[in-house]
Coordinates of C-alpha atoms in Angstrom, one line a residue:
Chain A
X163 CA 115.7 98.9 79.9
X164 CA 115.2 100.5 82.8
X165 CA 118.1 100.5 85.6
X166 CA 117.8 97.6 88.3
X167 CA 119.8 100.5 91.0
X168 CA 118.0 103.8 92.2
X169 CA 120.5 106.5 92.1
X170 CA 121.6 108.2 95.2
X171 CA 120.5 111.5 93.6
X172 CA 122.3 112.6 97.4
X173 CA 125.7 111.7 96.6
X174 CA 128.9 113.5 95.4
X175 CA 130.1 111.0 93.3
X176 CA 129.1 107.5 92.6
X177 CA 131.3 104.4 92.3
X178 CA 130.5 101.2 89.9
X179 CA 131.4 97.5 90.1
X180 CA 130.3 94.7 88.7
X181 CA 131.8 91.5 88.6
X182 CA 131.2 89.2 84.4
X183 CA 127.5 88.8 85.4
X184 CA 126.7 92.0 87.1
X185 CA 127.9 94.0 84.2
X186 CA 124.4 94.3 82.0
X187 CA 122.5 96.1 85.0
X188 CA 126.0 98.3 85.9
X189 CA 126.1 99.1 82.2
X190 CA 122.2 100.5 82.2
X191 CA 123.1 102.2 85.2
X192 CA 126.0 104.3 83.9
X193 CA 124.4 105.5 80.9
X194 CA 121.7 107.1 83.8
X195 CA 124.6 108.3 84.9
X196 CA 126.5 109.8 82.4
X197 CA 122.9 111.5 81.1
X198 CA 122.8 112.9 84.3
X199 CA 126.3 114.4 84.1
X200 CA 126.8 112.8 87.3
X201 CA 130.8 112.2 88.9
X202 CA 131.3 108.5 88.1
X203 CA 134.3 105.7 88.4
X204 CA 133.7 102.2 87.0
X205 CA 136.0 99.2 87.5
X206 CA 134.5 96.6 85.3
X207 CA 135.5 93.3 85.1
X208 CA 138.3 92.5 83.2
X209 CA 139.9 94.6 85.9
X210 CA 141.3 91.3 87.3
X211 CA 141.0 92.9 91.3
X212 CA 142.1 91.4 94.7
X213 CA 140.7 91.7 98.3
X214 CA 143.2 94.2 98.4
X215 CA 143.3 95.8 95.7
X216 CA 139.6 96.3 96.0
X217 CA 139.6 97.2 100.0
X218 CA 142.1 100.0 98.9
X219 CA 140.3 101.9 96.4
X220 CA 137.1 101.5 98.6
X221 CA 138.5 103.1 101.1
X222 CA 140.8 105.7 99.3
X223 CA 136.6 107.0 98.2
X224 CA 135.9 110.3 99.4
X225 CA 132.9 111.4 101.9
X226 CA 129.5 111.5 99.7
X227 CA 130.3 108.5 97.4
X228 CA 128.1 106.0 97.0
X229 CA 128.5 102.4 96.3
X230 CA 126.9 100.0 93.2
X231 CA 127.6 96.9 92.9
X232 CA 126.1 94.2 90.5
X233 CA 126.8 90.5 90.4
X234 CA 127.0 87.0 91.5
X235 CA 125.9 86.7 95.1
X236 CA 128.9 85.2 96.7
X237 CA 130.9 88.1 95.0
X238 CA 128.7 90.5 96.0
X239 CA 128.4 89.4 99.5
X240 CA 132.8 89.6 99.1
X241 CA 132.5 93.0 98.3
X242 CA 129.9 94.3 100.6
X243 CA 132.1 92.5 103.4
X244 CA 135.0 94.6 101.9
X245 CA 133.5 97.8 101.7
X246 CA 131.9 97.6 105.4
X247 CA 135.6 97.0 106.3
X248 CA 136.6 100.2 104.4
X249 CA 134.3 102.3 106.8
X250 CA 131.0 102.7 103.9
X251 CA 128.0 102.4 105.8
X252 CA 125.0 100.5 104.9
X253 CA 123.3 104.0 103.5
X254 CA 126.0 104.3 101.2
X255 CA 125.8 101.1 99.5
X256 CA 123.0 99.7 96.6
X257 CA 123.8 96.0 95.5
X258 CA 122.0 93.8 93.0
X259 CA 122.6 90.1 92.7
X260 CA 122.3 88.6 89.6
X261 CA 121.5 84.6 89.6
X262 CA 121.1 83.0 92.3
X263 CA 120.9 85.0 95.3
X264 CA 122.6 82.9 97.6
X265 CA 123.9 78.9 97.9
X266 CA 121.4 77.4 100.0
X267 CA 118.0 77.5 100.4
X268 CA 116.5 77.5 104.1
X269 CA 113.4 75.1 104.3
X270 CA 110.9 77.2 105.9
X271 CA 109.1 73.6 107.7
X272 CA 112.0 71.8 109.4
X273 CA 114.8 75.1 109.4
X274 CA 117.4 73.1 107.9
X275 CA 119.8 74.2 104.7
X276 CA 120.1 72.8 101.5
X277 CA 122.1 73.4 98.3
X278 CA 120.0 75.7 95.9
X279 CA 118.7 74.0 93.2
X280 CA 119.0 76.8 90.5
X281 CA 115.1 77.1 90.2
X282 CA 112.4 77.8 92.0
X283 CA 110.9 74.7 93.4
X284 CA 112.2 72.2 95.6
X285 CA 111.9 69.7 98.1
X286 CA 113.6 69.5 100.8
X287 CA 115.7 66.4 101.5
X288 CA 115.2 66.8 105.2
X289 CA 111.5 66.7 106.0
X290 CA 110.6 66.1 102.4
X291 CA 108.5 69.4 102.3
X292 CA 107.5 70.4 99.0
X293 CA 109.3 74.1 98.6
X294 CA 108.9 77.5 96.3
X295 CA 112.3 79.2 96.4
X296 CA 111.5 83.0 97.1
X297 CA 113.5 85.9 96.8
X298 CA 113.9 86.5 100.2
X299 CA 117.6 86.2 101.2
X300 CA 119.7 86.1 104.6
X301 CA 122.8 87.0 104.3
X302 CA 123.6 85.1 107.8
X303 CA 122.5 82.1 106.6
X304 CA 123.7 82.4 102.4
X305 CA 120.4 81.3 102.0
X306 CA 116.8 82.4 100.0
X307 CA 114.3 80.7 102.1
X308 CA 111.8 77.9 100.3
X309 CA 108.4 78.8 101.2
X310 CA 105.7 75.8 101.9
X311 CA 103.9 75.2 98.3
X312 CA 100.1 74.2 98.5
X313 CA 99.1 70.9 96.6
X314 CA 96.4 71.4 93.8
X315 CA 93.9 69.9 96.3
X316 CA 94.5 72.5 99.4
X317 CA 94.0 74.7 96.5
X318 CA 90.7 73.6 95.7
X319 CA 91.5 71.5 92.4
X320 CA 91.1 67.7 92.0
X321 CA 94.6 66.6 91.4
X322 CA 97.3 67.0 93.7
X323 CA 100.5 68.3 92.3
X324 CA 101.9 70.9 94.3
X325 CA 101.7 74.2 92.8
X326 CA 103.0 77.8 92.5
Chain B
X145 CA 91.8 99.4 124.2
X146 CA 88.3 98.7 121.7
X147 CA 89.7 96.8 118.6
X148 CA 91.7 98.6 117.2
X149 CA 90.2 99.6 113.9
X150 CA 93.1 100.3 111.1
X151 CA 91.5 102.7 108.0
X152 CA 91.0 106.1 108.6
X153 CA 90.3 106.4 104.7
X154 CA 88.9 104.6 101.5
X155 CA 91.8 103.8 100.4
X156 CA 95.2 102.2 101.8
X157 CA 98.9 102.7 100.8
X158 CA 101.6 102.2 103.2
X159 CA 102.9 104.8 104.7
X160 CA 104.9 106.1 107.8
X161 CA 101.8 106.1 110.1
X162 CA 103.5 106.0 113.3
X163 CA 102.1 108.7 115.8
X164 CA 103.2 109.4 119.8
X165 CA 101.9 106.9 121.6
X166 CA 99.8 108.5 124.6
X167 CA 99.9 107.0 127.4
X168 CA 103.2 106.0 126.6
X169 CA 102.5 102.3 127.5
X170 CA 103.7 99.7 125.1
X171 CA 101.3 96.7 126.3
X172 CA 98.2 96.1 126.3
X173 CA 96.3 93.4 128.2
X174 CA 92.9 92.6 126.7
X175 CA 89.9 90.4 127.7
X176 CA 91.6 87.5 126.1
X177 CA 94.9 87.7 128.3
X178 CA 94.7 84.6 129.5
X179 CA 93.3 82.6 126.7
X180 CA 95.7 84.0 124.6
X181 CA 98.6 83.8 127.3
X182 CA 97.9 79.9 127.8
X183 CA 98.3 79.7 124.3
X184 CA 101.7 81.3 123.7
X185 CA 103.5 79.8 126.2
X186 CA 102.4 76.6 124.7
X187 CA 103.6 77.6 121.4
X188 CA 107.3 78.9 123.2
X189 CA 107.5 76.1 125.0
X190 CA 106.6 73.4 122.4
X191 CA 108.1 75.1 119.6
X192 CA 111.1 77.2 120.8
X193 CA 113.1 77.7 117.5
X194 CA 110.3 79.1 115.6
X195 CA 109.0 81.6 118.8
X196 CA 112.3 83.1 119.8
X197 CA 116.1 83.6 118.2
X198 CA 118.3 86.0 119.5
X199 CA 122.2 86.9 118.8
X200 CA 124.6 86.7 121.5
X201 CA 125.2 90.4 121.6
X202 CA 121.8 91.6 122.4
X203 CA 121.7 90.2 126.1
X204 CA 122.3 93.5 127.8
X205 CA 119.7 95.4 125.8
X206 CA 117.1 92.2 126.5
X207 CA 117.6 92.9 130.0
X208 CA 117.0 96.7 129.7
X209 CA 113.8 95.7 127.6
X210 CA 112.9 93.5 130.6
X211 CA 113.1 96.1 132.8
X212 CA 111.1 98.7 130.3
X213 CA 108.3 95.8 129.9
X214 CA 108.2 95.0 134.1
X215 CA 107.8 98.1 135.0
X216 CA 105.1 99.5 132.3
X217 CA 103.3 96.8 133.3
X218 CA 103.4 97.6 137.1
X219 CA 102.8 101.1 136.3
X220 CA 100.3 101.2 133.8
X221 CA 98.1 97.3 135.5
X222 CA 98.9 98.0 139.4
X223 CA 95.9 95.8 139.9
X224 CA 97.5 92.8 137.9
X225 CA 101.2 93.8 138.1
X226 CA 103.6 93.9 140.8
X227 CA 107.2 95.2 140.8
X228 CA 109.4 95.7 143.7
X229 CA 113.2 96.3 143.1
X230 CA 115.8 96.0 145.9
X231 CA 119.2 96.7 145.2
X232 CA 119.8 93.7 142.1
X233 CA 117.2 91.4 143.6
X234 CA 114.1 91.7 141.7
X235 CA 110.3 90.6 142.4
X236 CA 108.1 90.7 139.3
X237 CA 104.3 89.3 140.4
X238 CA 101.5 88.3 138.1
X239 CA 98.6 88.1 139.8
X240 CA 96.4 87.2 136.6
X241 CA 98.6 84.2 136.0
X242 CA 99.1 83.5 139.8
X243 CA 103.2 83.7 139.4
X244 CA 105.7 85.5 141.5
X245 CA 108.8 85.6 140.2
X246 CA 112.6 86.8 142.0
X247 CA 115.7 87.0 139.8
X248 CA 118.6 89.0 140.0
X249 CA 119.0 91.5 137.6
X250 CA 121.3 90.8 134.9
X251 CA 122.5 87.4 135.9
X252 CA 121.2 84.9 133.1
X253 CA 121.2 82.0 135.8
X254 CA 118.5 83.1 137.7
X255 CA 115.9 83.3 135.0
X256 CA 114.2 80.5 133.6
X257 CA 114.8 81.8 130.2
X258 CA 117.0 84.4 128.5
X259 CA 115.3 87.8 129.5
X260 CA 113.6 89.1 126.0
X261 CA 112.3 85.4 126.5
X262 CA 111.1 85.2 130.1
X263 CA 109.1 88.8 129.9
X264 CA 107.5 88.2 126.4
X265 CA 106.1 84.8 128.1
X266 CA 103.9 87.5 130.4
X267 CA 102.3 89.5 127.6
X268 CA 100.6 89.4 124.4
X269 CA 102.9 91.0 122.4
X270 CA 105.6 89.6 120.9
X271 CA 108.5 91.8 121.1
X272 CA 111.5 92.6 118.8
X273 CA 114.5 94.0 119.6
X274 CA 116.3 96.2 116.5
X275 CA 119.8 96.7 117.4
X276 CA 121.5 99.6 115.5
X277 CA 124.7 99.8 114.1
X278 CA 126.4 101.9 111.6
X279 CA 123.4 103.7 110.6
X280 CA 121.6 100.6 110.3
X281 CA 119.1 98.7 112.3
X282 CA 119.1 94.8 112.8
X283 CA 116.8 92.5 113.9
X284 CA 119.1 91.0 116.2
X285 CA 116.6 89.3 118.9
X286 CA 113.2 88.4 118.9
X287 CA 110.4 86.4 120.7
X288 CA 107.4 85.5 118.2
X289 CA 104.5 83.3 118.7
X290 CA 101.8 85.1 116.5
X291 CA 103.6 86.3 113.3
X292 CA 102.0 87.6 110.4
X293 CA 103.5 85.1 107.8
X294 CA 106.8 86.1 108.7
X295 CA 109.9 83.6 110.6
X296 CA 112.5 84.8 113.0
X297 CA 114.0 82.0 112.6
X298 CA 115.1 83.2 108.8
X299 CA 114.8 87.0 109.5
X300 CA 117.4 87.0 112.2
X301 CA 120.4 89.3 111.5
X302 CA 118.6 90.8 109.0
X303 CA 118.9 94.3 108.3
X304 CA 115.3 96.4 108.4
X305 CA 115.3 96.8 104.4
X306 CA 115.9 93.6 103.6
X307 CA 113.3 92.3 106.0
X308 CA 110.6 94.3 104.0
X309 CA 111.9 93.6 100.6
X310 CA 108.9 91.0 100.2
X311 CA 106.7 94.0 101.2
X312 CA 105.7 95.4 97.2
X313 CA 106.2 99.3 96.9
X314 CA 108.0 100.3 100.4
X315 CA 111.8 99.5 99.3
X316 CA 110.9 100.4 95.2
X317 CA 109.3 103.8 96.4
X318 CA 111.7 104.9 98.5
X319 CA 109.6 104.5 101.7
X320 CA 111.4 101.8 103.5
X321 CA 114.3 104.3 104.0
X322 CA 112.2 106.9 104.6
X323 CA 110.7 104.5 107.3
X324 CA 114.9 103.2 108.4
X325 CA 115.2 107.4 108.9
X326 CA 112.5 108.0 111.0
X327 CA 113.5 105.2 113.2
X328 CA 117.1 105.5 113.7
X329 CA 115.8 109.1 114.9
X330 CA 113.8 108.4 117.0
X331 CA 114.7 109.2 120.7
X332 CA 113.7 107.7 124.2
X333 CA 111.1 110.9 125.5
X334 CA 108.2 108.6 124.4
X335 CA 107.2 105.7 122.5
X336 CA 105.4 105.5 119.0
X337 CA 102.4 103.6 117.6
X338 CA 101.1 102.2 114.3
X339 CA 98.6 100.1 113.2
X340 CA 99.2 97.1 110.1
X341 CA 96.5 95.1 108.9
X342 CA 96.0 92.2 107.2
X343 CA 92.8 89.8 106.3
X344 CA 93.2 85.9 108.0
X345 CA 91.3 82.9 106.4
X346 CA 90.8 81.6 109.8
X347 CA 90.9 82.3 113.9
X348 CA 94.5 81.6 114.3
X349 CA 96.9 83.9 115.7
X350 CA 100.3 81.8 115.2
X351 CA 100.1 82.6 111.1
X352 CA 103.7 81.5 110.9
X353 CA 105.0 80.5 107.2
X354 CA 106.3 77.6 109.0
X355 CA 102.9 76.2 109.3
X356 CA 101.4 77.4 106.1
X357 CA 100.0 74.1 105.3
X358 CA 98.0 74.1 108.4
X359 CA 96.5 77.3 107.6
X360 CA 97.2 78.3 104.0
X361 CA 93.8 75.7 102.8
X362 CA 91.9 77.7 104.3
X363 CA 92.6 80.6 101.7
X364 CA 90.9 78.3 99.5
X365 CA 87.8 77.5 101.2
X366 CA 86.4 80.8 101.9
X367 CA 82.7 81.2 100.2
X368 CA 80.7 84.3 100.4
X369 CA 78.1 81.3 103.1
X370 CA 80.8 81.4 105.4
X371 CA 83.5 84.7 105.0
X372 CA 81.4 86.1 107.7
X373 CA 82.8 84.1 110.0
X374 CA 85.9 82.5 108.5
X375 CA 87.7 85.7 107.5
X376 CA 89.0 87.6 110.3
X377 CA 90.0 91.2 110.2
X378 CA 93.7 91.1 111.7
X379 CA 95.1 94.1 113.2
X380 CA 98.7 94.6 114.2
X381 CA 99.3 97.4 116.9
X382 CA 102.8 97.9 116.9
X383 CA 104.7 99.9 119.0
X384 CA 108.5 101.7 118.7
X385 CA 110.4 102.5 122.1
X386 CA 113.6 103.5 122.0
X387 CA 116.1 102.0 124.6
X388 CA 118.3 104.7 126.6
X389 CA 120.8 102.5 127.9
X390 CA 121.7 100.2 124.7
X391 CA 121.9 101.1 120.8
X392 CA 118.4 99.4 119.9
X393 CA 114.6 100.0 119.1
X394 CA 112.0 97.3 121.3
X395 CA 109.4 96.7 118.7
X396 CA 106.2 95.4 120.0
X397 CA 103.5 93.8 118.2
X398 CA 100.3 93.0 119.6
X399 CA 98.0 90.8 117.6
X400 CA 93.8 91.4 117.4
X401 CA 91.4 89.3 115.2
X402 CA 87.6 90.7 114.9
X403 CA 85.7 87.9 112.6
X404 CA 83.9 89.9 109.3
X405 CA 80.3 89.2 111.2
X406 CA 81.1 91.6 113.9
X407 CA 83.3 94.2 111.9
X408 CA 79.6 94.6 109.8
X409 CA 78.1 95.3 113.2
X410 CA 80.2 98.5 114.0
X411 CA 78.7 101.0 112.3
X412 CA 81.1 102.5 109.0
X413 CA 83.5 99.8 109.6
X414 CA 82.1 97.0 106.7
X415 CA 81.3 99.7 104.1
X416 CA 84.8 101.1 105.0
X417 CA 86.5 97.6 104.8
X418 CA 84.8 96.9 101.1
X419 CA 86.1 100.4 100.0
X420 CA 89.7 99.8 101.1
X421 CA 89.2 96.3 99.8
X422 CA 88.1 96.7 96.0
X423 CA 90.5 99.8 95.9
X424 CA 93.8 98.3 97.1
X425 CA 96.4 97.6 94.6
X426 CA 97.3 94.1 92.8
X427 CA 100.9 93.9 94.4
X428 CA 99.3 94.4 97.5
X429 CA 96.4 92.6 97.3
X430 CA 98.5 89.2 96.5
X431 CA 101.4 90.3 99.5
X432 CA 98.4 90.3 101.9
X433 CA 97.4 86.8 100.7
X434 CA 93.8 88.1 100.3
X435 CA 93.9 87.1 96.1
X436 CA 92.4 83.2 96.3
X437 CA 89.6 85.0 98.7
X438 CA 89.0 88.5 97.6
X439 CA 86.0 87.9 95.6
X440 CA 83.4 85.5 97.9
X441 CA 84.5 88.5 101.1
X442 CA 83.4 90.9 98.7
X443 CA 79.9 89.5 97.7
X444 CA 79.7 88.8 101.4
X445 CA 80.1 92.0 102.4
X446 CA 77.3 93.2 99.6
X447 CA 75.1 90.7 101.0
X448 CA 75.8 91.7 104.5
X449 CA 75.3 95.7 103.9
X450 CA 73.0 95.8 101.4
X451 CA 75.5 97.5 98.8
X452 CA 74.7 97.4 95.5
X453 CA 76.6 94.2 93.7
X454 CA 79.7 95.5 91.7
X455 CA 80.5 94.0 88.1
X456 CA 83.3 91.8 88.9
X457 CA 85.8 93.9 87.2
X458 CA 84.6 96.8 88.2
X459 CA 85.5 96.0 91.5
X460 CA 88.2 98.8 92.6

């Protein structure tokens, strides 16, 4: 399996965390690592971590490190809040989110949020559009945005369920 | 400018294709100004949420973009343009719309809109502005009534890679920060230009995903009869300025559609369009939207040049 991260083939030393769900793609990613004989710290995650606790050893990293971090997208989002804090700049920073990427989806038709519905249709209970769920995330908004789905018909076929 | 025709070779990857932009004018105003004018501001006006979003903090770098926009266009269109600036009073003119227009500079009272707003409502381009930050660049305000299947209204905040992660190969390759690098370096001595293309099922310009039902069908109904003049070349011209006075990047984008029963009359273009078309990628091909229509544009373009009739999967 190949590693979900690109390695920062620029950096000095390279820091891993994942939270319970993040660690099969960290776990990839190290062993790239570690064939590389690259300088490596994981903190996995039975390492029961605070804000704090966290926030400190981000920012006790040296100059060159770079950042990897794998999980659940509310933790993720915690973490890249935290690190930003800690002086790492965007550049220095490679996240994947595993699951859902974020708690809402934005309907693309009538701009209004909605809890995500763990798949990738919906419909929105707003304007009653009939919604894919893309992988296209904003942060701002915590959402992936639901993208208008074509009925069989538009599509050229004779019965009209929506599609894709 | 002539349309602006965006293959230079057979075959297209994306790249970093910007080049200096000589004369460094970001705007462009066509045959279809007005046409095209009368139609924007009906989109802003009708449908304000989905043609302009900015954030709070970008107000002074709108105004400097104003400024940048007014007076290209009274430099560069004296004939349809008018500037004059006395002291903080200012007095922009369009003669092609008829409008004369005094504000004072910087105070958000005395235009009718906020200023990214007001100035995009006088030219074809919608305009971006990229604020950077911490070695990153945000799309942090914006005015767009013609998008290529892309919402400000969703992409605000957003940083520049994660607006492109829909966009197959540029973030996996490497070339989106590539791309992030050359911009954040760029400095004010002149402007850039690229070109982005797509293929539109269709004469509209507003292509927003907001309104795909009203123009998504259309994917659907394309025939190798009627691709000639259903299916629409689309060209972006995009331009990159940096601002001197404010941490941020105006992005312009200026919209052209050529229907595929002209591009066939310019001699080189069709045969180079069918080349480009059976050779691009499958990630890329589906991006674009092109997939549900690839095949009848194909055939037409056979028909239309007299090239010899490809095995279907032999086709690129």
């Amino acid at each position: 399996m190949a590693s979900m991260f690109g390695i920062d083939d620029r950096a000095r030393h390279h820091l891993v965390l994942s939270d319970r769900q993040g660690w099969p793609a960290t776990r990839v990613l190290l062993r790239e690592l570690a064939d590389r004989g690259a300088s490596r710290t994981c903190l996995r995650p039975t390492q029961a971590r605070s804000d704090r606790d966290l926030a400190d050893r981000l920012g006790q990293q040296a100059i060159g490190t770079h950042l990897y971090v794998a999980g659940r997208a509310p933790w993720v989002a915690r973490v890249l809040r935290l690190a930003e804090g800690a002086g790492m700049l965007p550049s220095e920073v490679d996240a994947v989110r595993i699951g859902s990427p974020a708690s809402h989806v934005f309907c693309i038709v009538c701009h209004s949020l909605f809890a995500h519905p763990q798949h990738n249709a919906a419909c929105c209970p707003h304007c009653g559009a009939s919604l894919w769920v893309t992988d296209h995330c904003s942060d701002r908004l915590d959402a992936a945005m639901g993208a208008v789905r074509l009925t069989q018909a538009e599509r050229g076929h004779t019965d009209g369920q929506a599609v894709d | 400018m002539a349309f602006p025709f965006p293959f230079d070779s057979d075959a297209y990857h994306y790249s970093n294709n910007a080049v200096v932009l000589d004369p460094p004018c970001c705007f462009d105003v066509t045959g279809v100004y007005l046409p095209e004018m009368n139609h924007k501001r009906m989109l802003l006006e009708r449908y304000p949420d989905r043609t302009f979003q900015s954030l709070p903090h970008t107000l002074d770098a709108q105004w400097e973009a104003l400024g940048i926009v007014m007076r290209q266009l009274a430099t560069f269109y004296p004939n349809d343009f008018g500037l004059t600036v006395s002291g903080e009073t200012w007095t922009f003119e369009n003669r092609k719309l008829k409008e004369t227009h005094r504000f004072r500079f910087g105070d958000a009272a005395s235009l009718t809109a906020e200023p990214l707003n007001f100035i995009g409502s006088h030219v074809q381009e919608d305009l971006i502005l990229m604020m950077e930050r911490d070695g990153e660049l945000y799309l942090d305000a914006g005015q767009l009534a013609f998008p290529g299947n892309w919402s400000i209204a969703f992409d605000l905040g957003m940083p520049f890679l994660r607006i492109h992660e829909p966009v197959p190969v540029v973030n996996d390759s490497g070339l989106g920060r590539r791309v992030r690098k050359f911009l954040l370096g760029i400095g004010p001595e002149h402007p850039w230009c690229r070109l982005n293309w797509t293929l539109n099922a269709g004469s509209r310009l507003d292509t927003s995903p907001e309104t795909f039902a009203e123009w998504g069908p259309l994917r659907y109904q394309v025939t190798a009869a009627n691709a000639g003049e259903l299916v629409h070349l689309r060209v972006e011209s995009q331009t990159l300025l940096r601002l001197t006075g404010n941490p941020a990047i105006l992005f312009t984008i200026h919209t052209h559609l050529m229907p595929l029963q002209e591009v066939v009359q310019v001699p080189g273009w069709g045969e180079r369009l069918y080349r480009v078309l059976t050779s691009l990628s499958d990630p890329l091909t589906d991006y674009k939207g092109i997939r549900p229509y690839r095949e009848p544009v194909l055939t037409y373009l056979e028909l239309a040049l007299g090239l010899p009739p490809a095995e279907k999967g032999g086709r690129g």
